[in-house]
Short mmCIF file of N, CA and C in Angstrom, two decimals:
data_model
loop_
_atom_site.label_atom_id
_atom_site.label_comp_id
_atom_site.label_asym_id
_atom_site.label_seq_id
_atom_site.Cartn_x
_atom_site.Cartn_y
_atom_site.Cartn_z
N MET A 1 0.83 -1.17 0.00
CA MET A 1 0.00 0.00 0.00
C MET A 1 0.89 1.25 0.00
N ILE A 2 0.55 2.21 -0.82
CA ILE A 2 1.30 3.47 -0.92
C ILE A 2 0.94 4.36 0.27
N PRO A 3 1.95 4.89 0.98
CA PRO A 3 1.65 5.77 2.11
C PRO A 3 0.89 7.02 1.66
N ARG A 4 0.07 7.54 2.54
CA ARG A 4 -0.72 8.73 2.24
C ARG A 4 0.18 9.96 2.23
N ILE A 5 -0.05 10.83 1.28
CA ILE A 5 0.69 12.08 1.19
C ILE A 5 -0.10 13.15 1.94
N ARG A 6 0.49 13.64 3.03
CA ARG A 6 -0.17 14.66 3.85
C ARG A 6 0.54 16.01 3.77
N LYS A 7 1.87 15.96 3.70
CA LYS A 7 2.68 17.18 3.68
C LYS A 7 3.60 17.16 2.47
N ILE A 8 3.55 18.26 1.72
CA ILE A 8 4.41 18.41 0.55
C ILE A 8 5.35 19.58 0.79
N LEU A 9 6.63 19.35 0.62
CA LEU A 9 7.62 20.42 0.71
C LEU A 9 7.94 20.87 -0.71
N TYR A 10 7.63 22.12 -1.02
CA TYR A 10 7.99 22.72 -2.31
C TYR A 10 9.22 23.59 -2.08
N ALA A 11 10.35 23.17 -2.60
CA ALA A 11 11.60 23.90 -2.44
C ALA A 11 11.86 24.71 -3.69
N THR A 12 12.07 26.00 -3.52
CA THR A 12 12.30 26.88 -4.66
C THR A 12 13.58 27.67 -4.50
N ASP A 13 14.28 27.89 -5.61
CA ASP A 13 15.48 28.73 -5.58
C ASP A 13 15.18 30.15 -6.05
N LEU A 14 13.92 30.45 -6.33
CA LEU A 14 13.45 31.76 -6.74
C LEU A 14 13.97 32.20 -8.10
N SER A 15 14.58 31.31 -8.84
CA SER A 15 15.09 31.69 -10.15
C SER A 15 13.93 31.85 -11.13
N LYS A 16 14.23 32.50 -12.23
CA LYS A 16 13.20 32.71 -13.24
C LYS A 16 12.63 31.35 -13.65
N ASN A 17 11.35 31.26 -13.68
CA ASN A 17 10.59 30.06 -14.05
C ASN A 17 10.60 28.95 -13.01
N SER A 18 11.28 29.12 -11.88
CA SER A 18 11.29 28.05 -10.88
C SER A 18 9.89 27.80 -10.31
N ALA A 19 9.04 28.80 -10.44
CA ALA A 19 7.66 28.64 -9.96
C ALA A 19 6.90 27.59 -10.76
N TYR A 20 7.43 27.21 -11.90
CA TYR A 20 6.80 26.18 -12.74
C TYR A 20 6.57 24.90 -11.92
N ALA A 21 7.51 24.55 -11.08
CA ALA A 21 7.39 23.34 -10.26
C ALA A 21 6.29 23.46 -9.22
N PHE A 22 5.93 24.70 -8.86
CA PHE A 22 4.87 24.92 -7.87
C PHE A 22 3.57 24.28 -8.34
N ARG A 23 3.31 24.32 -9.63
CA ARG A 23 2.08 23.74 -10.16
C ARG A 23 2.02 22.24 -9.90
N TYR A 24 3.16 21.59 -9.89
CA TYR A 24 3.18 20.16 -9.58
C TYR A 24 2.87 19.93 -8.10
N ALA A 25 3.39 20.80 -7.25
CA ALA A 25 3.09 20.69 -5.81
C ALA A 25 1.60 20.92 -5.58
N VAL A 26 1.05 21.92 -6.24
CA VAL A 26 -0.38 22.23 -6.10
C VAL A 26 -1.23 21.07 -6.59
N ASN A 27 -0.89 20.52 -7.74
CA ASN A 27 -1.64 19.40 -8.30
C ASN A 27 -1.62 18.20 -7.35
N SER A 28 -0.46 17.90 -6.80
CA SER A 28 -0.36 16.78 -5.86
C SER A 28 -1.14 17.06 -4.58
N ALA A 29 -1.09 18.30 -4.10
CA ALA A 29 -1.83 18.66 -2.88
C ALA A 29 -3.33 18.50 -3.09
N ARG A 30 -3.81 18.90 -4.23
CA ARG A 30 -5.24 18.76 -4.53
C ARG A 30 -5.63 17.28 -4.58
N LYS A 31 -4.84 16.49 -5.28
CA LYS A 31 -5.17 15.07 -5.46
C LYS A 31 -5.10 14.28 -4.16
N HIS A 32 -4.20 14.67 -3.28
CA HIS A 32 -3.99 13.89 -2.05
C HIS A 32 -4.52 14.58 -0.80
N ASP A 33 -5.18 15.71 -0.98
CA ASP A 33 -5.71 16.47 0.15
C ASP A 33 -4.58 16.77 1.14
N ALA A 34 -3.48 17.29 0.62
CA ALA A 34 -2.27 17.53 1.41
C ALA A 34 -2.01 19.02 1.59
N SER A 35 -1.15 19.33 2.56
CA SER A 35 -0.71 20.71 2.77
C SER A 35 0.59 20.93 2.00
N ILE A 36 0.84 22.20 1.67
CA ILE A 36 2.07 22.58 0.96
C ILE A 36 2.89 23.48 1.89
N HIS A 37 4.16 23.16 1.99
CA HIS A 37 5.09 23.96 2.78
C HIS A 37 6.16 24.48 1.81
N ILE A 38 6.22 25.79 1.66
CA ILE A 38 7.15 26.41 0.73
C ILE A 38 8.46 26.71 1.46
N LEU A 39 9.56 26.37 0.81
CA LEU A 39 10.88 26.57 1.39
C LEU A 39 11.80 27.24 0.39
N HIS A 40 12.51 28.25 0.86
CA HIS A 40 13.61 28.83 0.08
C HIS A 40 14.83 28.87 0.98
N VAL A 41 15.95 28.39 0.47
CA VAL A 41 17.20 28.41 1.22
C VAL A 41 18.11 29.46 0.61
N VAL A 42 18.51 30.42 1.43
CA VAL A 42 19.46 31.43 1.01
C VAL A 42 20.84 30.84 1.24
N GLU A 43 21.56 30.65 0.15
CA GLU A 43 22.87 30.04 0.24
C GLU A 43 23.85 30.98 0.92
N SER A 44 24.63 30.45 1.83
CA SER A 44 25.64 31.24 2.52
C SER A 44 26.68 31.73 1.52
N ARG A 45 27.18 32.91 1.76
CA ARG A 45 28.20 33.50 0.89
C ARG A 45 29.48 33.75 1.69
N PRO A 46 30.28 32.71 1.91
CA PRO A 46 31.45 32.87 2.76
C PRO A 46 32.48 33.87 2.25
N LEU A 47 32.64 34.02 0.94
CA LEU A 47 33.64 34.96 0.42
C LEU A 47 33.27 36.40 0.73
N ALA A 48 32.01 36.74 0.55
CA ALA A 48 31.56 38.09 0.86
C ALA A 48 31.72 38.37 2.34
N GLU A 49 31.37 37.42 3.16
CA GLU A 49 31.53 37.60 4.61
C GLU A 49 33.00 37.70 4.99
N SER A 50 33.86 36.94 4.35
CA SER A 50 35.29 37.00 4.65
C SER A 50 35.83 38.40 4.38
N TYR A 51 35.41 38.99 3.28
CA TYR A 51 35.84 40.34 2.94
C TYR A 51 35.35 41.33 3.99
N LEU A 52 34.09 41.23 4.35
CA LEU A 52 33.53 42.14 5.34
C LEU A 52 34.22 41.99 6.69
N LEU A 53 34.56 40.78 7.06
CA LEU A 53 35.22 40.54 8.34
C LEU A 53 36.58 41.25 8.43
N LEU A 54 37.24 41.38 7.28
CA LEU A 54 38.53 42.07 7.27
C LEU A 54 38.38 43.56 7.54
N HIS A 55 37.23 44.12 7.20
CA HIS A 55 37.04 45.57 7.27
C HIS A 55 35.96 46.00 8.26
N THR A 56 35.45 45.07 9.06
CA THR A 56 34.35 45.38 9.97
C THR A 56 34.59 44.71 11.31
N SER A 57 34.19 45.40 12.37
CA SER A 57 34.35 44.82 13.71
C SER A 57 33.41 43.62 13.86
N PRO A 58 33.76 42.68 14.73
CA PRO A 58 32.89 41.52 14.94
C PRO A 58 31.48 41.89 15.41
N VAL A 59 31.38 42.91 16.23
CA VAL A 59 30.06 43.34 16.71
C VAL A 59 29.23 43.89 15.56
N ARG A 60 29.84 44.75 14.75
CA ARG A 60 29.11 45.33 13.61
C ARG A 60 28.77 44.23 12.60
N MET A 61 29.66 43.27 12.42
CA MET A 61 29.39 42.16 11.49
C MET A 61 28.16 41.38 11.94
N ALA A 62 28.03 41.13 13.22
CA ALA A 62 26.86 40.42 13.74
C ALA A 62 25.59 41.24 13.50
N GLU A 63 25.70 42.57 13.68
CA GLU A 63 24.54 43.44 13.43
C GLU A 63 24.15 43.41 11.95
N ILE A 64 25.15 43.45 11.07
CA ILE A 64 24.89 43.41 9.63
C ILE A 64 24.20 42.10 9.25
N ARG A 65 24.72 40.99 9.78
CA ARG A 65 24.11 39.68 9.49
C ARG A 65 22.65 39.66 9.92
N GLN A 66 22.39 40.16 11.12
CA GLN A 66 21.03 40.16 11.66
C GLN A 66 20.11 41.03 10.81
N GLU A 67 20.55 42.27 10.53
CA GLU A 67 19.74 43.21 9.75
C GLU A 67 19.49 42.67 8.35
N THR A 68 20.56 42.22 7.71
CA THR A 68 20.45 41.72 6.35
C THR A 68 19.58 40.48 6.31
N GLY A 69 19.78 39.58 7.26
CA GLY A 69 18.99 38.34 7.29
C GLY A 69 17.52 38.61 7.50
N GLU A 70 17.19 39.48 8.43
CA GLU A 70 15.78 39.79 8.70
C GLU A 70 15.13 40.49 7.51
N ASP A 71 15.84 41.45 6.93
CA ASP A 71 15.31 42.20 5.79
C ASP A 71 15.10 41.28 4.58
N LEU A 72 16.11 40.47 4.30
CA LEU A 72 16.03 39.55 3.17
C LEU A 72 14.93 38.52 3.38
N THR A 73 14.83 37.98 4.58
CA THR A 73 13.80 37.00 4.89
C THR A 73 12.41 37.61 4.69
N ALA A 74 12.21 38.81 5.18
CA ALA A 74 10.90 39.47 5.04
C ALA A 74 10.56 39.71 3.57
N LYS A 75 11.53 40.15 2.78
CA LYS A 75 11.28 40.41 1.35
C LYS A 75 10.94 39.12 0.60
N ILE A 76 11.69 38.07 0.86
CA ILE A 76 11.45 36.81 0.17
C ILE A 76 10.11 36.21 0.59
N GLU A 77 9.82 36.26 1.87
CA GLU A 77 8.54 35.73 2.35
C GLU A 77 7.37 36.49 1.73
N ALA A 78 7.47 37.81 1.66
CA ALA A 78 6.41 38.61 1.04
C ALA A 78 6.25 38.26 -0.44
N ARG A 79 7.36 38.06 -1.13
CA ARG A 79 7.33 37.69 -2.55
C ARG A 79 6.64 36.34 -2.73
N LEU A 80 6.98 35.37 -1.88
CA LEU A 80 6.38 34.04 -2.00
C LEU A 80 4.90 34.06 -1.63
N GLN A 81 4.51 34.85 -0.64
CA GLN A 81 3.09 34.98 -0.30
C GLN A 81 2.31 35.58 -1.46
N ALA A 82 2.86 36.65 -2.05
CA ALA A 82 2.19 37.29 -3.19
C ALA A 82 2.10 36.33 -4.37
N PHE A 83 3.17 35.58 -4.60
CA PHE A 83 3.17 34.61 -5.69
C PHE A 83 2.08 33.55 -5.49
N ALA A 84 2.02 32.97 -4.28
CA ALA A 84 1.02 31.92 -4.02
C ALA A 84 -0.39 32.47 -4.19
N LYS A 85 -0.63 33.68 -3.69
CA LYS A 85 -1.96 34.30 -3.83
C LYS A 85 -2.29 34.54 -5.29
N LYS A 86 -1.32 35.01 -6.06
CA LYS A 86 -1.56 35.28 -7.48
C LYS A 86 -1.81 33.98 -8.24
N GLU A 87 -0.98 32.98 -7.99
CA GLU A 87 -1.10 31.70 -8.69
C GLU A 87 -2.42 31.01 -8.36
N LEU A 88 -2.89 31.18 -7.14
CA LEU A 88 -4.10 30.47 -6.70
C LEU A 88 -5.28 31.42 -6.48
N LYS A 89 -5.28 32.54 -7.16
CA LYS A 89 -6.31 33.56 -6.93
C LYS A 89 -7.72 33.05 -7.19
N ASP A 90 -7.87 32.12 -8.09
CA ASP A 90 -9.19 31.59 -8.41
C ASP A 90 -9.51 30.31 -7.64
N ASP A 91 -8.67 29.97 -6.69
CA ASP A 91 -8.85 28.72 -5.96
C ASP A 91 -8.47 28.92 -4.49
N SER A 92 -9.36 29.57 -3.74
CA SER A 92 -9.07 29.88 -2.35
C SER A 92 -8.90 28.63 -1.49
N GLU A 93 -9.55 27.54 -1.85
CA GLU A 93 -9.40 26.30 -1.09
C GLU A 93 -7.97 25.76 -1.19
N THR A 94 -7.40 25.81 -2.38
CA THR A 94 -6.03 25.34 -2.54
C THR A 94 -5.06 26.31 -1.87
N LEU A 95 -5.35 27.60 -1.91
CA LEU A 95 -4.49 28.58 -1.24
C LEU A 95 -4.40 28.26 0.26
N LYS A 96 -5.47 27.78 0.82
CA LYS A 96 -5.47 27.40 2.25
C LYS A 96 -4.52 26.23 2.51
N ARG A 97 -4.19 25.47 1.48
CA ARG A 97 -3.27 24.34 1.63
C ARG A 97 -1.83 24.80 1.86
N VAL A 98 -1.52 26.06 1.50
CA VAL A 98 -0.18 26.58 1.75
C VAL A 98 -0.09 26.85 3.25
N ALA A 99 0.49 25.89 3.94
CA ALA A 99 0.51 25.90 5.40
C ALA A 99 1.65 26.71 5.99
N SER A 100 2.76 26.83 5.26
CA SER A 100 3.89 27.59 5.78
C SER A 100 4.80 28.04 4.66
N ILE A 101 5.51 29.11 4.95
CA ILE A 101 6.57 29.61 4.07
C ILE A 101 7.78 29.79 4.97
N GLN A 102 8.88 29.12 4.61
CA GLN A 102 10.09 29.21 5.41
C GLN A 102 11.24 29.72 4.57
N ILE A 103 12.00 30.62 5.14
CA ILE A 103 13.23 31.11 4.53
C ILE A 103 14.34 30.78 5.52
N VAL A 104 15.32 30.01 5.07
CA VAL A 104 16.42 29.64 5.95
C VAL A 104 17.74 29.92 5.24
N PHE A 105 18.81 30.00 6.01
CA PHE A 105 20.14 30.26 5.49
C PHE A 105 20.99 29.01 5.64
N GLY A 106 21.77 28.69 4.61
CA GLY A 106 22.65 27.53 4.70
C GLY A 106 22.86 26.88 3.34
N ASP A 107 23.29 25.64 3.38
CA ASP A 107 23.49 24.86 2.16
C ASP A 107 22.13 24.35 1.70
N PRO A 108 21.71 24.67 0.46
CA PRO A 108 20.36 24.30 0.01
C PRO A 108 20.02 22.82 0.17
N ALA A 109 20.88 21.93 -0.28
CA ALA A 109 20.56 20.50 -0.17
C ALA A 109 20.43 20.06 1.28
N GLU A 110 21.37 20.49 2.11
CA GLU A 110 21.33 20.12 3.53
C GLU A 110 20.07 20.63 4.22
N GLU A 111 19.70 21.86 3.93
CA GLU A 111 18.51 22.44 4.56
C GLU A 111 17.22 21.78 4.07
N ILE A 112 17.15 21.46 2.79
CA ILE A 112 15.97 20.76 2.27
C ILE A 112 15.83 19.41 2.95
N LEU A 113 16.93 18.68 3.05
CA LEU A 113 16.91 17.38 3.71
C LEU A 113 16.50 17.49 5.17
N LYS A 114 17.07 18.47 5.87
CA LYS A 114 16.79 18.66 7.29
C LYS A 114 15.33 19.02 7.51
N ILE A 115 14.81 19.95 6.73
CA ILE A 115 13.43 20.41 6.94
C ILE A 115 12.44 19.34 6.51
N ALA A 116 12.70 18.65 5.44
CA ALA A 116 11.81 17.56 5.02
C ALA A 116 11.71 16.51 6.12
N SER A 117 12.83 16.22 6.76
CA SER A 117 12.84 15.24 7.84
C SER A 117 12.15 15.77 9.09
N THR A 118 12.53 16.98 9.50
CA THR A 118 11.96 17.58 10.71
C THR A 118 10.44 17.72 10.61
N MET A 119 9.97 18.15 9.45
CA MET A 119 8.53 18.37 9.26
C MET A 119 7.80 17.07 8.92
N GLN A 120 8.54 16.01 8.73
CA GLN A 120 7.98 14.71 8.34
C GLN A 120 7.14 14.84 7.06
N CYS A 121 7.76 15.47 6.05
CA CYS A 121 7.09 15.62 4.76
C CYS A 121 7.03 14.27 4.05
N ASP A 122 5.96 14.09 3.31
CA ASP A 122 5.74 12.85 2.59
C ASP A 122 6.22 12.91 1.15
N LEU A 123 6.48 14.13 0.67
CA LEU A 123 6.87 14.34 -0.72
C LEU A 123 7.61 15.66 -0.81
N VAL A 124 8.66 15.71 -1.64
CA VAL A 124 9.38 16.94 -1.93
C VAL A 124 9.24 17.23 -3.41
N VAL A 125 8.90 18.49 -3.73
CA VAL A 125 8.80 18.92 -5.12
C VAL A 125 9.79 20.04 -5.32
N MET A 126 10.64 19.89 -6.32
CA MET A 126 11.63 20.94 -6.61
C MET A 126 11.96 20.94 -8.09
N GLY A 127 12.35 22.08 -8.57
CA GLY A 127 12.75 22.19 -9.97
C GLY A 127 14.24 21.99 -10.10
N THR A 128 14.66 21.74 -11.32
CA THR A 128 16.08 21.64 -11.61
C THR A 128 16.36 22.30 -12.94
N HIS A 129 17.50 22.95 -12.98
CA HIS A 129 17.91 23.62 -14.22
C HIS A 129 18.85 22.73 -15.01
N GLY A 130 19.45 21.77 -14.36
CA GLY A 130 20.36 20.84 -15.02
C GLY A 130 21.42 21.55 -15.83
N LYS A 131 22.30 22.31 -15.18
CA LYS A 131 23.33 23.07 -15.88
C LYS A 131 24.58 22.24 -16.09
N GLY A 132 25.35 22.62 -17.06
CA GLY A 132 26.68 22.05 -17.25
C GLY A 132 26.68 20.66 -17.83
N VAL A 133 27.85 20.07 -17.89
CA VAL A 133 28.16 18.79 -18.52
C VAL A 133 26.93 17.92 -18.75
N ILE A 134 26.41 18.02 -19.96
CA ILE A 134 25.18 17.34 -20.36
C ILE A 134 24.14 17.44 -19.25
N SER A 135 23.85 18.67 -18.94
CA SER A 135 22.88 18.99 -17.90
C SER A 135 23.17 18.23 -16.61
N HIS A 136 24.46 18.22 -16.24
CA HIS A 136 24.93 17.58 -15.01
C HIS A 136 24.31 16.19 -14.88
N ALA A 137 24.44 15.44 -15.97
CA ALA A 137 23.86 14.10 -16.04
C ALA A 137 22.37 14.16 -15.73
N PHE A 138 21.72 15.17 -16.25
CA PHE A 138 20.27 15.37 -16.22
C PHE A 138 19.73 16.00 -14.94
N LEU A 139 20.50 16.17 -13.91
CA LEU A 139 20.02 16.79 -12.68
C LEU A 139 20.94 17.92 -12.25
N GLY A 140 20.39 18.88 -11.55
CA GLY A 140 21.21 19.92 -10.94
C GLY A 140 21.86 19.37 -9.69
N SER A 141 22.87 20.03 -9.22
CA SER A 141 23.62 19.51 -8.07
C SER A 141 22.78 19.45 -6.79
N VAL A 142 21.95 20.46 -6.53
CA VAL A 142 21.11 20.43 -5.32
C VAL A 142 20.10 19.30 -5.44
N ALA A 143 19.43 19.20 -6.57
CA ALA A 143 18.44 18.14 -6.78
C ALA A 143 19.09 16.76 -6.64
N GLU A 144 20.28 16.62 -7.18
CA GLU A 144 20.97 15.33 -7.11
C GLU A 144 21.31 14.96 -5.68
N LYS A 145 21.83 15.92 -4.91
CA LYS A 145 22.18 15.65 -3.51
C LYS A 145 20.94 15.26 -2.70
N VAL A 146 19.85 15.97 -2.93
CA VAL A 146 18.61 15.67 -2.20
C VAL A 146 18.11 14.29 -2.59
N LEU A 147 18.05 14.04 -3.86
CA LEU A 147 17.51 12.78 -4.36
C LEU A 147 18.26 11.56 -3.83
N HIS A 148 19.56 11.66 -3.72
CA HIS A 148 20.37 10.52 -3.28
C HIS A 148 20.37 10.30 -1.77
N ARG A 149 19.89 11.29 -1.01
CA ARG A 149 19.98 11.15 0.45
C ARG A 149 18.64 11.18 1.17
N ILE A 150 17.56 11.42 0.47
CA ILE A 150 16.27 11.58 1.14
C ILE A 150 15.55 10.24 1.23
N GLY A 151 14.65 10.14 2.17
CA GLY A 151 13.92 8.89 2.38
C GLY A 151 12.46 8.94 1.95
N VAL A 152 12.08 10.00 1.24
CA VAL A 152 10.70 10.12 0.75
C VAL A 152 10.74 10.40 -0.75
N PRO A 153 9.62 10.20 -1.44
CA PRO A 153 9.61 10.49 -2.87
C PRO A 153 9.92 11.96 -3.16
N VAL A 154 10.58 12.19 -4.28
CA VAL A 154 10.95 13.53 -4.72
C VAL A 154 10.51 13.69 -6.17
N TYR A 155 9.77 14.76 -6.44
CA TYR A 155 9.46 15.12 -7.83
C TYR A 155 10.50 16.15 -8.26
N ILE A 156 11.29 15.78 -9.25
CA ILE A 156 12.28 16.69 -9.82
C ILE A 156 11.68 17.19 -11.13
N ILE A 157 11.34 18.47 -11.15
CA ILE A 157 10.64 19.05 -12.30
C ILE A 157 11.64 19.83 -13.14
N PRO A 158 11.81 19.43 -14.41
CA PRO A 158 12.70 20.20 -15.28
C PRO A 158 12.11 21.60 -15.51
N ILE A 159 12.92 22.61 -15.27
CA ILE A 159 12.47 23.98 -15.44
C ILE A 159 12.61 24.34 -16.92
N PRO A 160 11.54 24.88 -17.53
CA PRO A 160 11.62 25.22 -18.95
C PRO A 160 12.63 26.33 -19.20
N LYS A 161 13.34 26.23 -20.32
CA LYS A 161 14.31 27.25 -20.69
C LYS A 161 13.62 28.52 -21.18
N GLU A 162 12.50 28.33 -21.85
CA GLU A 162 11.75 29.50 -22.33
C GLU A 162 10.95 30.09 -21.17
N ASP A 163 10.51 31.31 -21.34
CA ASP A 163 9.75 31.97 -20.28
C ASP A 163 8.44 31.24 -20.01
N ALA A 164 8.22 30.93 -18.75
CA ALA A 164 6.94 30.38 -18.32
C ALA A 164 6.03 31.56 -18.01
N ASP A 165 4.78 31.31 -17.81
CA ASP A 165 3.85 32.41 -17.55
C ASP A 165 3.70 32.72 -16.08
N ILE A 166 4.57 32.15 -15.23
CA ILE A 166 4.43 32.38 -13.79
C ILE A 166 5.77 32.65 -13.10
N PRO A 167 6.56 33.58 -13.61
CA PRO A 167 7.84 33.82 -12.94
C PRO A 167 7.64 34.41 -11.56
N LEU A 168 8.53 34.07 -10.65
CA LEU A 168 8.48 34.63 -9.30
C LEU A 168 8.92 36.09 -9.30
N GLY A 169 9.64 36.49 -10.30
CA GLY A 169 10.11 37.87 -10.36
C GLY A 169 11.43 38.02 -9.63
N GLU A 170 11.95 39.19 -9.67
CA GLU A 170 13.23 39.48 -9.04
C GLU A 170 13.04 39.89 -7.59
N ILE A 171 13.88 39.42 -6.74
CA ILE A 171 13.84 39.81 -5.33
C ILE A 171 14.75 40.99 -5.16
#
């Protein structure tokens, strides 16, 4: 017997057309009467921080991290809320399925794995751009890392190269 899908984690990198995969999360949520949890991981930028550390006091650096993190988190969360409302404007019942929006900082694959496990998600939906050497053997590096280490089904949605009609826009 196939386990019931109750929680879907939709992981997005906010890139142009990445919202295309959201439709797969929505479709699965409708079919399985599941909730959708939206996740965006802001990748750490150690080189930028290293430069700032050379020219900034440790106290000011902590303040900058806090201010930047809070501001960035608020902007991304607002963008994702507006996106979900726009995408589901004609379907208020499905909009109610969007149970949470999380913005976290760290390594994207590690954070997706951690949150999927912590939240006990039954399915992960994410897009892939498949860049480089024959589209990195058909998967992007984050998608590949998640797929090889996760214990639940993962939908890897190829992101169209041409413009989709639902871009998340620029943050």
